mmCIF file of C-alpha atoms in Angstrom:
data_model
loop_
_atom_site.group_PDB
_atom_site.id
_atom_site.type_symbol
_atom_site.label_atom_id
_atom_site.label_comp_id
_atom_site.label_asym_id
_atom_site.label_seq_id
_atom_site.Cartn_x
_atom_site.Cartn_y
_atom_site.Cartn_z
ATOM 1 C CA MET A 1 92.210 92.620 98.963
ATOM 2 C CA GLU A 2 89.439 92.764 101.573
ATOM 3 C CA LYS A 3 89.079 95.783 103.847
ATOM 4 C CA GLN A 4 89.572 93.705 106.983
ATOM 5 C CA LEU A 5 92.892 92.317 105.724
ATOM 6 C CA LEU A 6 94.018 95.815 104.761
ATOM 7 C CA GLN A 7 93.129 97.062 108.252
ATOM 8 C CA GLU A 8 95.140 94.228 109.829
ATOM 9 C CA VAL A 9 98.203 94.964 107.679
ATOM 10 C CA LEU A 10 98.025 98.677 108.445
ATOM 11 C CA GLY A 11 97.548 97.931 112.122
ATOM 12 C CA CYS A 12 100.641 95.728 112.217
ATOM 13 C CA LEU A 13 102.955 97.846 110.093
ATOM 14 C CA CYS A 14 101.919 101.465 110.699
ATOM 15 C CA GLY A 15 104.012 102.922 113.492
ATOM 16 C CA GLU A 16 107.356 104.645 113.557
ATOM 17 C CA ARG A 17 108.652 105.988 110.284
ATOM 18 C CA THR A 18 110.613 103.575 108.088
ATOM 19 C CA LEU A 19 113.738 104.971 106.470
ATOM 20 C CA TYR A 20 114.837 103.705 103.072
ATOM 21 C CA TYR A 21 118.139 104.658 101.473
ATOM 22 C CA TYR A 22 118.837 104.399 97.759
ATOM 23 C CA HIS A 23 121.995 104.843 95.714
ATOM 24 C CA ALA A 24 122.667 104.504 91.997
ATOM 25 C CA ASP A 25 122.293 100.896 90.767
ATOM 26 C CA GLN A 26 121.114 99.708 94.176
ATOM 27 C CA TYR A 27 118.349 97.636 92.565
ATOM 28 C CA ALA A 28 120.992 95.603 90.712
ATOM 29 C CA VAL A 29 122.961 95.026 93.916
ATOM 30 C CA TYR A 30 119.770 94.072 95.759
ATOM 31 C CA LEU A 31 118.661 91.537 93.143
ATOM 32 C CA LEU A 32 122.069 89.884 92.908
ATOM 33 C CA ARG A 33 122.359 89.804 96.698
ATOM 34 C CA ARG A 34 119.039 87.966 96.889
ATOM 35 C CA LEU A 35 120.205 85.548 94.207
ATOM 36 C CA LEU A 36 123.461 84.858 96.047
ATOM 37 C CA SER A 37 121.710 84.405 99.374
ATOM 38 C CA LYS A 38 120.827 80.937 98.094
ATOM 39 C CA GLN A 39 124.471 80.120 97.322
ATOM 40 C CA PRO A 40 127.649 81.813 98.596
ATOM 41 C CA LYS A 41 129.108 82.624 95.203
ATOM 42 C CA MET A 42 128.408 82.312 91.500
ATOM 43 C CA ALA A 43 130.649 82.255 88.451
ATOM 44 C CA ILE A 44 130.556 85.547 86.579
ATOM 45 C CA ARG A 45 130.463 83.619 83.299
ATOM 46 C CA GLU A 46 127.334 81.816 84.502
ATOM 47 C CA LEU A 47 125.710 85.123 85.490
ATOM 48 C CA ARG A 48 126.449 86.592 82.068
ATOM 49 C CA ASN A 49 124.608 83.681 80.449
ATOM 50 C CA SER A 50 121.566 84.012 82.724
ATOM 51 C CA ARG A 51 118.543 86.321 82.810
ATOM 52 C CA TRP A 52 120.472 88.451 85.320
ATOM 53 C CA SER A 53 123.152 89.388 82.797
ATOM 54 C CA SER A 54 121.894 92.956 82.269
ATOM 55 C CA LEU A 55 122.568 93.727 85.950
ATOM 56 C CA LEU A 56 126.294 93.199 85.417
ATOM 57 C CA LYS A 57 126.261 96.003 82.830
ATOM 58 C CA ARG A 58 125.329 98.633 85.415
ATOM 59 C CA PRO A 59 128.289 100.968 86.194
ATOM 60 C CA LEU A 60 128.515 99.994 89.867
ATOM 61 C CA LEU A 61 128.435 96.271 89.066
ATOM 62 C CA LYS A 62 130.981 96.680 86.276
ATOM 63 C CA SER A 63 133.528 98.011 88.747
ATOM 64 C CA LEU A 64 132.751 95.253 91.256
ATOM 65 C CA VAL A 65 133.073 92.512 88.644
ATOM 66 C CA ALA A 66 136.389 93.980 87.480
ATOM 67 C CA GLU A 67 137.738 93.489 90.999
ATOM 68 C CA CYS A 68 136.715 89.805 91.132
ATOM 69 C CA GLY A 69 140.005 88.262 90.139
ATOM 70 C CA ASN A 70 138.848 84.702 90.801
ATOM 71 C CA GLY A 71 135.992 84.896 88.286
ATOM 72 C CA TYR A 72 133.299 84.575 90.960
ATOM 73 C CA LEU A 73 130.885 87.104 92.406
ATOM 74 C CA GLU A 74 130.433 86.556 96.138
ATOM 75 C CA LYS A 75 127.597 87.722 98.368
ATOM 76 C CA GLY A 76 130.085 89.192 100.837
ATOM 77 C CA ILE A 77 131.253 91.645 98.200
ATOM 78 C CA LEU A 78 127.698 92.848 97.591
ATOM 79 C CA ASP A 79 126.971 93.115 101.329
ATOM 80 C CA ASN A 80 129.778 95.651 101.663
ATOM 81 C CA VAL A 81 128.539 97.930 98.864
ATOM 82 C CA TRP A 82 127.424 101.257 100.298
ATOM 83 C CA PRO A 83 128.410 104.371 98.307
ATOM 84 C CA GLU A 84 128.663 107.674 100.157
ATOM 85 C CA GLN A 85 125.894 109.262 98.076
ATOM 86 C CA ALA A 86 122.701 107.513 99.169
ATOM 87 C CA GLU A 87 119.392 109.383 99.088
ATOM 88 C CA PRO A 88 117.190 109.014 102.207
ATOM 89 C CA PHE A 89 113.451 108.381 101.866
ATOM 90 C CA VAL A 90 110.639 107.776 104.329
ATOM 91 C CA MET A 91 108.221 104.927 103.540
ATOM 92 C CA THR A 92 104.613 105.251 104.668
ATOM 93 C CA LEU A 93 101.482 103.195 104.076
ATOM 94 C CA GLY A 94 98.027 104.163 102.888
ATOM 95 C CA ARG A 95 94.887 102.650 101.408
ATOM 96 C CA TRP A 96 93.074 102.890 98.092
ATOM 97 C CA GLY A 97 89.802 101.701 96.607
ATOM 98 C CA GLY A 98 86.730 100.087 98.091
ATOM 99 C CA VAL A 99 84.691 103.302 98.109
ATOM 100 C CA ARG A 100 83.649 103.962 94.532
ATOM 101 C CA THR A 101 83.375 101.593 91.578
ATOM 102 C CA GLN A 102 86.088 99.118 90.659
ATOM 103 C CA ALA A 103 86.610 100.927 87.347
ATOM 104 C CA TRP A 104 87.132 104.256 89.122
ATOM 105 C CA SER A 105 89.587 102.692 91.588
ATOM 106 C CA GLN A 106 91.436 100.975 88.732
ATOM 107 C CA THR A 107 91.863 97.712 90.628
ATOM 108 C CA SER A 108 92.045 94.324 88.931
ATOM 109 C CA ARG A 109 89.411 92.874 91.259
ATOM 110 C CA PRO A 110 86.855 94.468 93.577
ATOM 111 C CA GLY A 111 88.283 95.540 96.910
ATOM 112 C CA THR A 112 91.081 97.660 98.273
ATOM 113 C CA ASN A 113 94.813 98.119 97.753
ATOM 114 C CA LEU A 114 97.600 98.709 100.218
ATOM 115 C CA VAL A 115 99.590 101.761 99.104
ATOM 116 C CA LEU A 116 103.340 101.940 99.675
ATOM 117 C CA GLN A 117 104.371 105.609 99.580
ATOM 118 C CA LEU A 118 107.953 106.792 99.102
ATOM 119 C CA ASN A 119 108.464 110.256 100.545
ATOM 120 C CA LEU A 120 111.323 112.699 100.102
ATOM 121 C CA SER A 121 113.515 113.974 102.915
ATOM 122 C CA THR A 122 112.981 117.233 104.785
ATOM 123 C CA LYS A 123 115.627 118.873 102.611
ATOM 124 C CA TRP A 124 113.492 118.477 99.482
ATOM 125 C CA CYS A 125 110.334 119.496 101.351
ATOM 126 C CA ARG A 126 111.966 122.762 102.350
ATOM 127 C CA GLU A 127 113.267 123.419 98.847
ATOM 128 C CA PHE A 128 109.811 122.909 97.326
ATOM 129 C CA GLU A 129 108.056 125.091 99.897
ATOM 130 C CA LYS A 130 110.668 127.797 99.395
ATOM 131 C CA ALA A 131 109.860 127.883 95.672
ATOM 132 C CA VAL A 132 106.089 127.355 95.810
ATOM 133 C CA LYS A 133 105.109 128.553 99.338
ATOM 134 C CA LEU A 134 103.074 125.381 99.841
ATOM 135 C CA SER A 135 103.847 121.724 100.569
ATOM 136 C CA ALA A 136 104.138 119.480 97.529
ATOM 137 C CA ASN A 137 101.364 117.100 98.607
ATOM 138 C CA ARG A 138 98.924 119.968 99.119
ATOM 139 C CA PHE A 139 99.964 121.617 95.859
ATOM 140 C CA PHE A 140 99.606 118.490 93.718
ATOM 141 C CA ASP A 141 96.730 116.847 95.598
ATOM 142 C CA CYS A 142 94.090 115.528 93.181
ATOM 143 C CA GLY A 143 92.649 112.669 95.183
ATOM 144 C CA HIS A 144 95.514 110.244 94.570
ATOM 145 C CA PRO A 145 97.024 108.200 97.444
ATOM 146 C CA LEU A 146 99.656 110.664 98.688
ATOM 147 C CA SER A 147 100.961 110.374 102.230
ATOM 148 C CA ASP A 148 98.835 111.888 105.006
ATOM 149 C CA THR A 149 101.813 112.267 107.330
ATOM 150 C CA ARG A 150 104.640 113.432 105.045
ATOM 151 C CA ALA A 151 104.804 116.616 102.964
ATOM 152 C CA THR A 152 106.389 115.374 99.721
ATOM 153 C CA THR A 153 105.501 111.973 98.230
ATOM 154 C CA LEU A 154 107.849 111.150 95.373
ATOM 155 C CA ALA A 155 105.882 108.104 94.184
ATOM 156 C CA TRP A 156 103.682 105.243 95.318
ATOM 157 C CA ALA A 157 102.941 101.608 94.517
ATOM 158 C CA ARG A 158 99.442 100.107 94.846
ATOM 159 C CA LEU A 159 99.537 96.496 96.029
ATOM 160 C CA ASP A 160 96.884 93.766 96.034
ATOM 161 C CA ILE A 161 97.914 91.174 98.624
ATOM 162 C CA ASP A 162 96.756 87.626 99.244
ATOM 163 C CA PHE A 163 98.482 85.814 102.113
ATOM 164 C CA GLY A 164 96.518 82.654 101.353
ATOM 165 C CA THR A 165 98.203 82.187 97.975
ATOM 166 C CA ASP A 166 101.404 83.939 99.137
ATOM 167 C CA GLU A 167 101.182 86.471 96.262
ATOM 168 C CA VAL A 168 101.313 90.215 95.723
ATOM 169 C CA LEU A 169 100.246 92.039 92.573
ATOM 170 C CA VAL A 170 101.698 95.476 91.871
ATOM 171 C CA GLU A 171 98.643 97.264 90.467
ATOM 172 C CA GLU A 172 100.492 100.459 89.565
ATOM 173 C CA ILE A 173 103.546 102.583 90.155
ATOM 174 C CA GLN A 174 102.997 106.306 89.748
ATOM 175 C CA SER A 175 104.384 109.750 90.549
ATOM 176 C CA ASP A 176 102.317 112.928 90.434
ATOM 177 C CA LEU A 177 105.299 114.879 91.750
ATOM 178 C CA VAL A 178 107.666 114.218 88.854
ATOM 179 C CA ARG A 179 105.001 114.838 86.217
ATOM 180 C CA GLY A 180 103.874 118.020 87.973
ATOM 181 C CA ILE A 181 107.357 119.454 88.287
ATOM 182 C CA VAL A 182 108.112 118.651 84.639
ATOM 183 C CA ASN A 183 104.994 120.613 83.620
ATOM 184 C CA MET A 184 105.850 123.425 86.008
ATOM 185 C CA TYR A 185 109.397 123.622 84.632
ATOM 186 C CA ARG A 186 108.156 123.847 81.032
ATOM 187 C CA LEU A 187 105.854 126.745 81.920
ATOM 188 C CA ALA A 188 108.673 128.484 83.780
ATOM 189 C CA GLN A 189 110.936 128.124 80.746
ATOM 190 C CA ARG A 190 108.266 129.681 78.513
ATOM 191 C CA ALA A 191 107.825 132.538 80.984
ATOM 192 C CA LYS A 192 111.569 133.114 81.028
ATOM 193 C CA ALA A 193 111.684 133.228 77.219
ATOM 194 C CA LYS A 194 108.975 135.911 77.308
ATOM 195 C CA GLY A 195 110.815 137.876 79.972
ATOM 196 C CA LEU A 196 108.125 137.253 82.619
ATOM 197 C CA ALA A 197 109.120 137.329 86.290
ATOM 198 C CA THR A 198 106.113 135.191 87.279
ATOM 199 C CA PHE A 199 103.705 132.714 85.716
ATOM 200 C CA CYS A 200 100.482 130.984 86.777
ATOM 201 C CA TYR A 201 100.234 127.252 87.446
ATOM 202 C CA ARG A 202 97.366 125.507 89.267
ATOM 203 C CA ARG A 203 95.931 128.915 90.148
ATOM 204 C CA HIS A 204 99.120 129.951 91.915
ATOM 205 C CA GLU A 205 101.455 132.721 90.822
ATOM 206 C CA LEU A 206 105.012 131.386 90.886
ATOM 207 C CA GLU A 207 108.381 133.101 90.532
ATOM 208 C CA THR A 208 110.060 132.033 87.307
ATOM 209 C CA THR A 209 113.677 131.991 88.515
ATOM 210 C CA LEU A 210 112.862 130.142 91.761
ATOM 211 C CA ILE A 211 110.921 127.422 89.961
ATOM 212 C CA ILE A 212 113.597 126.913 87.320
ATOM 213 C CA ALA A 213 116.359 126.629 89.920
ATOM 214 C CA PHE A 214 114.406 124.099 91.991
ATOM 215 C CA ALA A 215 113.144 122.074 89.017
ATOM 216 C CA VAL A 216 116.621 121.720 87.500
ATOM 217 C CA GLU A 217 117.991 120.301 90.775
ATOM 218 C CA PHE A 218 114.982 118.057 91.406
ATOM 219 C CA LEU A 219 114.709 116.618 87.897
ATOM 220 C CA ALA A 220 118.444 115.912 87.776
ATOM 221 C CA ALA A 221 118.019 113.838 90.940
ATOM 222 C CA PHE A 222 114.765 111.979 90.198
ATOM 223 C CA ALA A 223 113.368 112.394 86.666
ATOM 224 C CA LYS A 224 115.146 109.371 85.206
ATOM 225 C CA ASN A 225 115.248 107.009 88.162
ATOM 226 C CA TRP A 226 112.118 107.515 90.287
ATOM 227 C CA GLN A 227 110.528 104.370 88.799
ATOM 228 C CA GLU A 228 113.646 102.360 89.619
ATOM 229 C CA ILE A 229 113.701 103.658 93.187
ATOM 230 C CA MET A 230 109.994 102.968 93.733
ATOM 231 C CA LEU A 231 110.076 99.426 92.378
ATOM 232 C CA SER A 232 113.218 98.636 94.353
ATOM 233 C CA ALA A 233 111.543 99.844 97.549
ATOM 234 C CA THR A 234 108.485 97.741 96.657
ATOM 235 C CA LEU A 235 110.529 94.562 96.278
ATOM 236 C CA ASP A 236 112.248 95.235 99.581
ATOM 237 C CA PHE A 237 108.888 95.794 101.298
ATOM 238 C CA VAL A 238 107.113 92.774 99.779
ATOM 239 C CA PHE A 239 109.905 90.225 100.192
ATOM 240 C CA ASP A 240 111.609 91.417 103.372
ATOM 241 C CA GLU A 241 108.834 93.172 105.321
ATOM 242 C CA LEU A 242 105.711 91.222 104.336
ATOM 243 C CA GLY A 243 107.550 87.952 103.713
ATOM 244 C CA ILE A 244 105.582 87.208 100.533
ATOM 245 C CA SER A 245 107.153 84.672 98.164
ATOM 246 C CA LEU A 246 105.798 85.702 94.767
ATOM 247 C CA LEU A 247 105.350 89.165 93.296
ATOM 248 C CA TYR A 248 103.426 89.842 90.084
ATOM 249 C CA TYR A 249 103.567 92.933 87.905
ATOM 250 C CA HIS A 250 101.144 93.947 85.165
ATOM 251 C CA SER A 251 102.094 93.982 81.517
ATOM 252 C CA PHE A 252 100.893 97.052 79.639
ATOM 253 C CA GLU A 253 98.026 95.437 77.705
ATOM 254 C CA THR A 254 96.756 93.107 80.433
ATOM 255 C CA GLY A 255 96.912 95.795 83.101
ATOM 256 C CA ASN A 256 94.970 98.279 81.017
ATOM 257 C CA GLN A 257 92.211 95.770 80.315
ATOM 258 C CA LEU A 258 91.824 94.569 83.910
ATOM 259 C CA LYS A 259 91.961 98.085 85.370
ATOM 260 C CA HIS A 260 89.532 99.476 82.780
ATOM 261 C CA LEU A 261 92.040 101.965 81.337
ATOM 262 C CA HIS A 262 90.691 102.844 77.921
ATOM 263 C CA TRP A 263 91.746 106.486 77.472
ATOM 264 C CA SER A 264 94.108 107.829 80.113
ATOM 265 C CA LYS A 265 96.697 105.066 79.997
ATOM 266 C CA PRO A 266 99.981 105.065 81.947
ATOM 267 C CA PRO A 267 103.397 105.391 80.260
ATOM 268 C CA ARG A 268 104.054 102.137 78.410
ATOM 269 C CA SER A 269 107.656 101.964 79.665
ATOM 270 C CA LEU A 270 106.447 101.466 83.258
ATOM 271 C CA TYR A 271 104.904 98.119 82.264
ATOM 272 C CA THR A 272 107.431 97.009 79.649
ATOM 273 C CA ASP A 273 110.941 98.422 80.122
ATOM 274 C CA LEU A 274 110.884 98.684 83.927
ATOM 275 C CA PRO A 275 110.060 95.024 84.774
ATOM 276 C CA LYS A 276 112.532 93.879 82.106
ATOM 277 C CA ARG A 277 115.227 96.086 83.664
ATOM 278 C CA PHE A 278 114.564 94.262 86.951
ATOM 279 C CA CYS A 279 114.845 90.877 85.204
ATOM 280 C CA PHE A 280 111.276 89.759 85.880
ATOM 281 C CA THR A 281 110.156 86.506 84.268
ATOM 282 C CA GLN A 282 107.224 86.641 81.833
ATOM 283 C CA THR A 283 104.241 84.298 82.091
ATOM 284 C CA ASN A 284 100.759 83.834 80.643
ATOM 285 C CA ASP A 285 99.397 82.705 84.002
ATOM 286 C CA ALA A 286 97.649 85.254 86.193
ATOM 287 C CA PRO A 287 98.158 85.282 89.981
ATOM 288 C CA ILE A 288 96.227 82.427 91.568
ATOM 289 C CA PHE A 289 94.069 84.758 93.652
ATOM 290 C CA LEU A 290 92.864 86.449 90.461
ATOM 291 C CA GLN A 291 92.211 83.110 88.788
ATOM 292 C CA GLN A 292 89.948 82.276 91.719
ATOM 293 C CA GLU A 293 87.672 85.228 90.896
ATOM 294 C CA ARG A 294 84.751 83.859 88.855
ATOM 295 C CA THR A 295 84.144 87.080 86.895
ATOM 296 C CA LEU A 296 87.837 87.353 86.058
ATOM 297 C CA ARG A 297 88.057 83.780 84.784
ATOM 298 C CA ARG A 298 85.477 84.643 82.133
ATOM 299 C CA LYS A 299 87.300 87.864 81.361
ATOM 300 C CA PHE A 300 90.652 86.104 80.958
ATOM 301 C CA LYS A 301 89.150 83.832 78.293
ATOM 302 C CA LYS A 302 87.948 86.825 76.284
ATOM 303 C CA MET A 303 91.174 88.805 76.527
ATOM 304 C CA GLU A 304 93.362 88.882 73.429
ATOM 305 C CA LYS A 305 96.539 89.050 75.520
ATOM 306 C CA ASN A 306 97.044 87.687 79.014
ATOM 307 C CA GLN A 307 100.620 88.338 80.005
ATOM 308 C CA TRP A 308 102.299 89.054 83.334
ATOM 309 C CA PHE A 309 105.687 89.618 84.871
ATOM 310 C CA TYR A 310 106.615 87.830 88.078
ATOM 311 C CA MET A 311 109.503 87.397 90.491
ATOM 312 C CA ALA A 312 109.994 84.821 93.233
ATOM 313 C CA ALA A 313 111.604 85.720 96.553
#
């Protein structure tokens, strides 16, 4: 997207902090709630024969479906779902790209991306600083789009937006925090096995027992579901905050080719399993705003595989 458009979006949306709460299987509830917003109820048998069937297999949805004695799932039932254990996050916005080369920025077309950042609560910030004596964003900073205003960014999504075609492309979803804490935990475990009270990581001397205790708690909370939380927050932001009608998501092969990722490629599951878990539809047609790029049209013709995931509001 162009810098001027990015500036306008940031100017309109950057202000007071935006809280986002997430509980287990919330993405499934959210997707079904959106589906049922177009009709008051839907037969469970019909849902089980649709592309949304996998959502009904989630533990929270299983219990809800079991309580539907009339064989229909109603939107009112989903609206009242709010488990006691919901994790609070703070959403912030940033920018990416437009300074160095397109290949360095890893954008599908020249220009900038809006960055949606999902930040952890003060409780997690304090726990990390207690163990490391430094904020997480300062500790793991390597030039990636972490929040400038919050101390602990769990993950972010880079978005290319075109209001003219009413489309958004999710360029990437990533977390330096989870990967960093996994690496830190492995080193702490090795230090413990050697009987070492401290170990060195990123030129900092860390206490073995403190790091292990924090990492065990953190990874139990976020290691398996951070991608799910980030994508769910992205859908909420794109559809409900921006009001965009169509969201695209890269497939593994197409994304790597367009973003010039030849060596350091992202985890394949982020661009295969994750969009399938969210019941995206697959297509061979790129977003219209990318098709309008002359250089990309030539590139699309040369590409062996041109595949995308998409979801309509």
